[in-house]
GROMACS .gro file of C-alpha atoms in nm:
model
  243
    1MET     CA    1  -0.002   0.003  -0.002
    2ILE     CA    2   0.141   0.340  -0.104
    3SER     CA    3   0.103   0.629   0.141
    4PHE     CA    4   0.197   0.980   0.137
    5ARG     CA    5   0.168   1.292   0.353
    6VAL     CA    6   0.023   1.607   0.219
    7GLY     CA    7   0.274   1.894   0.262
    8GLY     CA    8   0.073   2.181   0.111
    9VAL     CA    9  -0.241   2.250  -0.085
   10PHE     CA   10  -0.272   2.544  -0.329
   11ARG     CA   11  -0.582   2.665  -0.496
   12VAL     CA   12  -0.473   2.846  -0.808
   13ARG     CA   13  -0.712   3.103  -0.971
   14ASP     CA   14  -0.709   3.360  -1.249
   15ALA     CA   15  -0.693   3.697  -1.079
   16PHE     CA   16  -0.908   3.858  -1.359
   17THR     CA   17  -1.190   3.613  -1.364
   18GLY     CA   18  -1.169   3.423  -1.039
   19LEU     CA   19  -1.181   3.092  -1.236
   20PRO     CA   20  -0.956   2.810  -1.163
   21VAL     CA   21  -0.634   2.768  -1.365
   22VAL     CA   22  -0.598   2.429  -1.525
   23PRO     CA   23  -0.327   2.257  -1.302
   24SER     CA   24  -0.153   2.088  -1.598
   25LYS     CA   25  -0.074   2.425  -1.745
   26VAL     CA   26   0.118   2.547  -1.442
   27LEU     CA   27   0.504   2.483  -1.414
   28CYS     CA   28   0.640   2.480  -1.068
   29THR     CA   29   0.969   2.491  -0.888
   30LEU     CA   30   1.008   2.407  -0.515
   31ASP     CA   31   1.314   2.560  -0.324
   32GLY     CA   32   1.475   2.619  -0.670
   33ARG     CA   33   1.415   2.272  -0.816
   34PRO     CA   34   1.148   2.163  -1.068
   35CYS     CA   35   0.862   1.980  -0.905
   36ARG     CA   36   0.528   1.822  -1.019
   37PRO     CA   37   0.256   1.879  -0.770
   38VAL     CA   38  -0.060   1.649  -0.791
   39GLY     CA   39  -0.322   1.841  -0.992
   40LYS     CA   40  -0.684   1.817  -0.870
   41ARG     CA   41  -1.008   1.961  -1.015
   42GLU     CA   42  -1.100   2.327  -0.940
   43GLY     CA   43  -0.729   2.431  -0.987
   44TYR     CA   44  -0.592   2.256  -0.684
   45LEU     CA   45  -0.206   2.172  -0.668
   46VAL     CA   46  -0.105   1.940  -0.391
   47LEU     CA   47   0.256   1.888  -0.267
   48THR     CA   48   0.341   1.572  -0.078
   49ASP     CA   49   0.615   1.447   0.157
   50LEU     CA   50   0.780   1.767   0.230
   51PRO     CA   51   1.037   1.814   0.508
   52ALA     CA   52   0.911   2.027   0.801
   53GLY     CA   53   1.011   2.394   0.770
   54PRO     CA   54   0.999   2.691   0.532
   55HIS     CA   55   0.966   2.642   0.157
   56ARG     CA   56   0.927   2.861  -0.149
   57LEU     CA   57   0.692   2.751  -0.439
   58VAL     CA   58   0.720   2.944  -0.768
   59LEU     CA   59   0.448   2.908  -1.019
   60ARG     CA   60   0.481   2.992  -1.394
   61CYS     CA   61   0.194   2.981  -1.651
   62ARG     CA   62   0.183   3.121  -2.005
   63GLY     CA   63  -0.004   3.458  -2.006
   64TYR     CA   64   0.055   3.521  -1.634
   65ARG     CA   65   0.307   3.677  -1.401
   66GLU     CA   66   0.540   3.456  -1.217
   67GLU     CA   67   0.393   3.412  -0.871
   68THR     CA   68   0.598   3.320  -0.555
   69VAL     CA   69   0.452   3.158  -0.254
   70ASP     CA   70   0.645   3.122   0.078
   71PHE     CA   71   0.494   2.869   0.318
   72THR     CA   72   0.591   2.639   0.609
   73ALA     CA   73   0.529   2.263   0.602
   74GLY     CA   74   0.454   2.098   0.936
   75GLU     CA   75   0.217   1.872   1.122
   76ARG     CA   76  -0.079   2.053   0.954
   77ALA     CA   77  -0.048   2.108   0.581
   78PRO     CA   78  -0.109   2.480   0.484
   79GLU     CA   79  -0.411   2.550   0.253
   80LEU     CA   80  -0.341   2.863   0.054
   81ASP     CA   81  -0.530   3.051  -0.218
   82VAL     CA   82  -0.293   3.173  -0.509
   83THR     CA   83  -0.408   3.406  -0.778
   84LEU     CA   84  -0.210   3.432  -1.102
   85LYS     CA   85  -0.216   3.784  -1.240
   86PRO     CA   86  -0.222   3.879  -1.610
   87GLY     CA   87   0.118   3.919  -1.787
   88VAL     CA   88   0.252   3.915  -2.138
   89GLY     CA   89   0.021   3.715  -2.364
   90TYR     CA   90  -0.285   3.721  -2.150
   91PRO     CA   91  -0.606   3.710  -2.379
   92PHE     CA   92  -0.761   4.049  -2.291
   93ARG     CA   93  -1.084   4.107  -2.459
   94ARG     CA   94  -1.010   4.492  -2.450
   95PRO     CA   95  -0.701   4.682  -2.351
   96PRO     CA   96  -0.647   4.687  -1.979
   97ALA     CA   97  -0.579   4.979  -1.750
   98ARG     CA   98  -0.202   4.958  -1.651
   99LEU     CA   99  -0.053   5.077  -1.327
  100THR     CA  100   0.316   5.100  -1.252
  101VAL     CA  101   0.398   5.121  -0.888
  102THR     CA  102   0.748   5.223  -0.779
  103LEU     CA  103   0.861   5.185  -0.413
  104ARG     CA  104   1.163   5.335  -0.258
  105ARG     CA  105   1.310   5.311   0.091
  106ASP     CA  106   1.582   5.547   0.214
  107GLY     CA  107   1.621   5.670  -0.149
  108ALA     CA  108   1.697   5.340  -0.288
  109PRO     CA  109   1.459   5.092  -0.472
  110ALA     CA  110   1.264   4.872  -0.226
  111ALA     CA  111   1.338   4.564  -0.418
  112GLY     CA  112   1.147   4.245  -0.310
  113THR     CA  113   0.888   4.433  -0.107
  114LEU     CA  114   0.550   4.258  -0.062
  115PHE     CA  115   0.243   4.483  -0.069
  116TRP     CA  116  -0.126   4.472  -0.177
  117LEU     CA  117  -0.330   4.653  -0.432
  118ALA     CA  118  -0.697   4.695  -0.367
  119THR     CA  119  -0.931   4.811  -0.629
  120ALA     CA  120  -1.263   4.985  -0.608
  121ALA     CA  121  -1.402   4.771  -0.879
  122GLY     CA  122  -1.618   4.453  -0.909
  123PRO     CA  123  -1.907   4.363  -0.672
  124GLU     CA  124  -1.957   4.642  -0.412
  125ILE     CA  125  -1.927   4.514  -0.064
  126LYS     CA  126  -1.984   4.723   0.245
  127LEU     CA  127  -2.024   4.675   0.619
  128ALA     CA  128  -2.407   4.668   0.703
  129GLN     CA  129  -2.367   4.666   1.080
  130SER     CA  130  -2.324   4.977   1.303
  131ASP     CA  131  -2.023   4.820   1.497
  132ALA     CA  132  -1.796   4.546   1.390
  133GLU     CA  133  -1.586   4.488   1.709
  134THR     CA  134  -1.223   4.371   1.745
  135GLY     CA  135  -1.221   3.989   1.746
  136ALA     CA  136  -1.530   3.947   1.528
  137GLU     CA  137  -1.509   3.634   1.313
  138SER     CA  138  -1.826   3.711   1.105
  139LEU     CA  139  -1.974   4.033   0.956
  140ARG     CA  140  -2.311   4.144   0.832
  141LEU     CA  141  -2.239   4.259   0.485
  142PHE     CA  142  -2.416   4.447   0.201
  143CYS     CA  143  -2.333   4.302  -0.134
  144LYS     CA  144  -2.508   4.391  -0.457
  145VAL     CA  145  -2.406   4.073  -0.644
  146PRO     CA  146  -2.303   3.799  -0.396
  147ASP     CA  147  -2.277   3.531  -0.673
  148ALA     CA  148  -1.985   3.748  -0.821
  149VAL     CA  149  -1.778   3.699  -0.506
  150SER     CA  150  -1.531   3.405  -0.531
  151VAL     CA  151  -1.425   3.282  -0.185
  152PRO     CA  152  -1.189   3.269  -0.029
  153ALA     CA  153  -1.140   3.640  -0.112
  154PRO     CA  154  -0.865   3.869   0.024
  155LEU     CA  155  -1.024   4.222   0.094
  156LEU     CA  156  -0.905   4.545   0.212
  157LEU     CA  157  -1.149   4.683   0.479
  158GLU     CA  158  -1.097   5.042   0.405
  159ASP     CA  159  -1.110   5.250   0.726
  160GLY     CA  160  -0.834   5.520   0.718
  161ALA     CA  161  -0.553   5.460   0.959
  162ASP     CA  162  -0.754   5.154   1.096
  163SER     CA  163  -0.773   4.979   0.750
  164GLU     CA  164  -0.688   4.604   0.762
  165LEU     CA  165  -0.667   4.309   0.531
  166VAL     CA  166  -0.926   4.041   0.593
  167VAL     CA  167  -0.998   3.714   0.403
  168LEU     CA  168  -1.363   3.636   0.342
  169ARG     CA  169  -1.375   3.256   0.390
  170ASP     CA  170  -1.758   3.220   0.309
  171LEU     CA  171  -2.048   3.433   0.220
  172GLN     CA  172  -2.418   3.335   0.281
  173GLY     CA  173  -2.688   3.576   0.239
  174GLU     CA  174  -2.583   3.888   0.440
  175THR     CA  175  -2.333   3.706   0.653
  176GLY     CA  176  -1.972   3.677   0.581
  177TRP     CA  177  -1.730   3.451   0.770
  178LEU     CA  178  -1.358   3.549   0.807
  179GLU     CA  179  -1.055   3.330   0.812
  180ARG     CA  180  -0.913   3.519   1.111
  181PRO     CA  181  -1.065   3.757   1.366
  182LEU     CA  182  -1.082   4.145   1.306
  183LEU     CA  183  -0.777   4.328   1.440
  184ARG     CA  184  -0.968   4.655   1.492
  185PRO     CA  185  -1.320   4.786   1.524
  186HIS     CA  186  -1.502   4.928   1.229
  187GLY     CA  187  -1.833   5.111   1.156
  188ARG     CA  188  -2.125   5.075   0.918
  189GLY     CA  189  -2.060   5.158   0.551
  190ARG     CA  190  -1.685   5.081   0.531
  191ARG     CA  191  -1.590   4.942   0.195
  192LEU     CA  192  -1.437   4.590   0.144
  193LEU     CA  193  -1.221   4.612  -0.168
  194PRO     CA  194  -1.076   4.314  -0.366
  195ALA     CA  195  -0.704   4.299  -0.303
  196GLN     CA  196  -0.410   4.119  -0.476
  197ARG     CA  197  -0.057   4.079  -0.339
  198TYR     CA  198   0.245   4.187  -0.545
  199ARG     CA  199   0.620   4.164  -0.498
  200ALA     CA  200   0.849   4.458  -0.632
  201ASP     CA  201   1.124   4.355  -0.872
  202ASP     CA  202   1.489   4.451  -0.838
  203ALA     CA  203   1.409   4.808  -0.946
  204GLY     CA  204   1.136   4.836  -0.672
  205ALA     CA  205   0.859   4.848  -0.933
  206VAL     CA  206   0.555   4.648  -1.021
  207THR     CA  207   0.330   4.692  -1.331
  208ALA     CA  208  -0.032   4.563  -1.268
  209LEU     CA  209  -0.286   4.512  -1.533
  210LEU     CA  210  -0.641   4.581  -1.434
  211ARG     CA  211  -0.965   4.522  -1.600
  212ASP     CA  212  -1.109   4.875  -1.582
  213PRO     CA  213  -1.000   5.220  -1.479
  214CYS     CA  214  -1.084   5.262  -1.104
  215GLU     CA  215  -0.946   5.380  -0.778
  216VAL     CA  216  -0.655   5.177  -0.649
  217LEU     CA  217  -0.519   5.163  -0.300
  218ALA     CA  218  -0.174   5.043  -0.203
  219PHE     CA  219  -0.146   4.869   0.142
  220GLN     CA  220   0.099   4.682   0.370
  221GLU     CA  221  -0.018   4.490   0.679
  222ASP     CA  222   0.259   4.639   0.897
  223ARG     CA  223   0.250   4.996   0.750
  224GLY     CA  224  -0.120   5.049   0.671
  225LEU     CA  225  -0.229   5.254   0.367
  226LEU     CA  226   0.063   5.365   0.146
  227GLY     CA  227  -0.111   5.568  -0.110
  228ARG     CA  228  -0.379   5.568  -0.380
  229ALA     CA  229  -0.440   5.650  -0.743
  230GLU     CA  230  -0.731   5.713  -0.976
  231LEU     CA  231  -0.665   5.525  -1.290
  232ASP     CA  232  -0.731   5.638  -1.652
  233GLN     CA  233  -0.751   5.398  -1.934
  234GLY     CA  234  -0.396   5.312  -2.046
  235GLY     CA  235  -0.088   5.397  -1.842
  236ASN     CA  236  -0.072   5.519  -1.487
  237THR     CA  237   0.196   5.559  -1.231
  238LEU     CA  238   0.214   5.560  -0.845
  239GLU     CA  239   0.535   5.650  -0.658
  240LEU     CA  240   0.550   5.526  -0.287
  241THR     CA  241   0.819   5.607  -0.026
  242LEU     CA  242   0.841   5.352   0.262
  243LYS     CA  243   0.913   5.477   0.606
   0.00000   0.00000   0.00000
């Protein structure tokens, strides 16, 4: 009897459409070496028999940006949601809005910096309760088109200096369940904006391709809101200085 131990489970989706990416089309390297995860339906990739400790999985797929996932294997296999973002060769139906973000720290390019871009586009989601308290694990939400929300969904709960990243694990009717409790309290009407994670290149830059012109907010979990831009169709820039 052949047995194996699951080391990590990754659900791979298209960042534009939310649809699963066909596992057989994704090329992977694990800790710098080619690997062949087990492909499952709905875009799942499964790694098996990993030594305990930190690992780095790199995913490449034609038409998408390269995506890097750092994770830790242990007694309990991590289950992570990975979105592949459009890159060269992606089959856009119409020209996308383009945003180039440049990050600098102490006057030098902030190479390798991880940050999030949240977009005021897609299905509108807002808090529908007067007080969402610290530690809350579920929220009452107003969502115009619930069926358009693909979960799990990372969202920026926009609230000025108290903004925070949340992951919507499930949405049923007006109730949304979170993967982890709220870190701060929030009031009615706060927006929850779809968010995608990016990593700056050696020049401290990232070029994001977005479906439509919209307001975009840059965010880091340890620094909060970094800046925002209102996009036009075509090329846009946002320069950020990290303190």
